XYZ file of N, CA and C in Angstrom:
228
model
N 1.563 -37.710 63.868
C 2.702 -38.361 64.481
C 2.218 -39.270 65.601
N 2.895 -40.388 65.784
C 2.468 -41.302 66.846
C 2.826 -40.776 68.229
N 2.042 -41.197 69.198
C 2.382 -40.945 70.593
C 3.271 -42.099 71.033
N 4.359 -41.796 71.742
C 5.282 -42.835 72.182
C 5.452 -42.721 73.690
N 5.333 -43.858 74.352
C 5.471 -43.914 75.800
C 6.382 -45.078 76.148
N 7.245 -44.905 77.137
C 8.130 -45.979 77.586
C 7.472 -46.668 78.776
N 7.330 -47.990 78.669
C 6.744 -48.802 79.732
C 7.741 -49.900 80.059
N 8.434 -49.758 81.187
C 9.466 -50.736 81.543
C 10.570 -50.727 80.510
N 10.845 -51.877 79.920
C 11.887 -51.969 78.900
C 11.295 -51.990 77.487
N 10.062 -51.518 77.366
C 9.378 -51.489 76.069
C 8.968 -50.073 75.711
N 8.887 -49.830 74.422
C 8.379 -48.580 73.875
C 6.992 -48.889 73.308
N 5.982 -48.123 73.734
C 4.616 -48.274 73.255
C 4.323 -47.132 72.304
N 3.865 -47.465 71.113
C 3.521 -46.479 70.091
C 2.022 -46.547 69.862
N 1.379 -45.405 69.764
C -0.045 -45.369 69.432
C -0.276 -44.277 68.409
N -1.014 -44.607 67.363
C -1.308 -43.641 66.309
C -2.727 -43.879 65.794
N -3.410 -42.791 65.471
C -4.731 -42.878 64.847
C -4.545 -42.597 63.368
N -4.956 -43.544 62.543
C -4.843 -43.379 61.094
C -6.236 -43.158 60.522
N -6.336 -42.245 59.569
C -7.604 -42.020 58.891
C -7.577 -42.770 57.572
N -8.725 -43.278 57.199
C -8.818 -44.092 55.984
C -10.032 -43.681 55.173
N -9.892 -43.846 53.882
C -11.006 -43.608 52.974
C -10.781 -44.504 51.767
N -11.787 -45.275 51.412
C -11.642 -46.136 50.256
C -12.734 -47.180 50.200
N -12.612 -48.025 49.210
C -13.574 -49.108 49.048
C -13.463 -50.067 50.228
N -14.550 -50.727 50.545
C -14.582 -51.633 51.686
C -13.465 -52.670 51.619
N -13.242 -53.266 50.470
C -12.204 -54.298 50.326
C -10.817 -53.727 50.618
N -10.554 -52.501 50.161
C -9.246 -51.886 50.386
C -9.032 -51.570 51.869
N -10.047 -51.025 52.527
C -9.944 -50.684 53.948
C -9.742 -51.949 54.774
N -10.561 -52.969 54.533
C -10.436 -54.208 55.295
C -9.117 -54.917 54.986
N -8.648 -54.830 53.744
C -7.351 -55.406 53.386
C -6.212 -54.736 54.136
N -6.276 -53.412 54.252
C -5.252 -52.681 54.997
C -5.235 -53.116 56.454
N -6.403 -53.171 57.076
C -6.480 -53.566 58.481
C -5.971 -54.994 58.678
N -6.279 -55.878 57.758
C -5.798 -57.264 57.847
C -4.273 -57.307 57.752
N -3.683 -56.502 56.866
C -2.215 -56.466 56.738
C -1.564 -55.934 58.009
N -2.162 -54.923 58.627
C -1.620 -54.396 59.890
C -1.610 -55.500 60.938
N -2.721 -56.206 61.082
C -2.846 -57.245 62.106
C -1.968 -58.467 61.827
N -1.691 -58.759 60.568
C -0.946 -59.983 60.249
C 0.545 -59.740 60.040
N 0.994 -58.507 60.143
C 2.408 -58.199 59.953
C 3.232 -58.822 61.073
N 4.494 -59.114 60.783
C 5.376 -59.707 61.793
C 5.715 -58.717 62.906
N 5.577 -57.449 62.638
C 5.803 -56.450 63.678
C 4.668 -56.530 64.693
N 4.906 -56.055 65.879
C 3.909 -56.134 66.943
C 2.933 -54.969 66.846
N 2.073 -54.991 65.834
C 1.066 -53.949 65.636
C -0.324 -54.556 65.798
N -1.191 -53.822 66.442
C -2.562 -54.277 66.603
C -3.519 -53.102 66.464
N -4.668 -53.368 65.876
C -5.746 -52.381 65.784
C -6.574 -52.524 67.061
N -6.656 -51.442 67.851
C -7.392 -51.503 69.116
C -8.673 -50.669 69.085
N -8.851 -49.875 68.058
C -10.067 -49.087 67.906
C -10.361 -48.904 66.431
N -11.638 -48.855 66.095
C -12.021 -48.812 64.688
C -13.364 -48.107 64.579
N -13.432 -47.098 63.710
C -14.677 -46.367 63.501
C -14.804 -46.059 62.021
N -15.877 -46.513 61.400
C -16.092 -46.307 59.972
C -17.535 -45.913 59.720
N -17.716 -45.189 58.624
C -19.083 -44.894 58.175
C -19.111 -45.006 56.653
N -20.268 -45.291 56.158
C -20.485 -45.448 54.726
C -20.676 -44.068 54.112
N -19.916 -43.786 53.076
C -20.041 -42.510 52.369
C -20.085 -42.805 50.874
N -21.278 -43.161 50.418
C -21.418 -43.526 49.007
C -20.725 -44.843 48.737
N -19.891 -44.879 47.696
C -19.217 -46.150 47.374
C -18.011 -46.432 48.271
N -17.659 -45.500 49.136
C -16.469 -45.656 49.971
C -16.817 -45.701 51.453
N -15.843 -46.182 52.215
C -15.885 -46.075 53.662
C -14.938 -44.960 54.059
N -15.257 -44.263 55.125
C -14.375 -43.232 55.656
C -14.383 -43.368 57.171
N -13.213 -43.233 57.775
C -13.145 -43.359 59.223
C -11.716 -43.413 59.707
N -11.551 -44.012 60.885
C -10.226 -44.056 61.488
C -10.029 -45.365 62.239
N -8.769 -45.672 62.484
C -8.397 -46.835 63.276
C -7.274 -46.416 64.213
N -7.325 -46.908 65.432
C -6.247 -46.669 66.387
C -5.350 -47.896 66.376
N -4.070 -47.675 66.082
C -3.096 -48.763 65.975
C -2.059 -48.583 67.080
N -1.753 -49.676 67.774
C -0.700 -49.651 68.788
C 0.372 -50.648 68.404
N 1.580 -50.366 68.858
C 2.690 -51.270 68.608
C 3.661 -51.228 69.769
N 4.436 -52.282 69.898
C 5.442 -52.377 70.948
C 6.780 -52.673 70.318
N 7.830 -52.135 70.907
C 9.183 -52.498 70.504
C 10.073 -52.410 71.732
N 11.036 -53.337 71.842
C 11.929 -53.284 72.998
C 12.844 -52.081 72.892
N 13.162 -51.499 74.033
C 14.136 -50.412 74.048
C 15.494 -50.992 73.681
N 16.250 -50.279 72.890
C 17.586 -50.735 72.519
C 18.483 -50.680 73.748
N 19.312 -51.697 73.878
C 20.264 -51.694 74.993
C 21.250 -50.571 74.797
N 21.565 -49.857 75.877
C 22.508 -48.745 75.779
C 23.913 -49.309 75.630
N 24.691 -48.766 74.682
C 26.061 -49.256 74.518
C 26.897 -48.907 75.747
N 27.748 -49.849 76.124
C 28.628 -49.615 77.271
C 29.763 -48.695 76.857
N 30.154 -47.810 77.746
C 31.238 -46.875 77.485
C 32.554 -47.611 77.683
N 33.333 -47.757 76.612
C 34.601 -48.482 76.670
C 35.777 -47.565 76.889
N 35.526 -46.299 77.171
C 36.627 -45.342 77.350
C 37.340 -45.623 78.671
N 38.649 -45.519 78.651
C 39.414 -45.687 79.876
C 39.282 -44.428 80.710
N 39.021 -44.583 82.014
C 38.744 -43.438 82.853
C 39.926 -43.023 83.595
């Protein structure tokens, strides 16, 4: 599960994902994360060669604005 922290009016999400696969698949996944329209970035990356595959992890962070709280329209 991701770690979530509130910073000002933004929500910061951080998650470590583990990966295993062919080099092209791993690099393709990381490229899709970085190029997505959502505010996601890879800030840490650790891989090792294990035969025909790579195995390792990546730390991904993302930001999203906090939703504005709805105003209470009830008559007091």
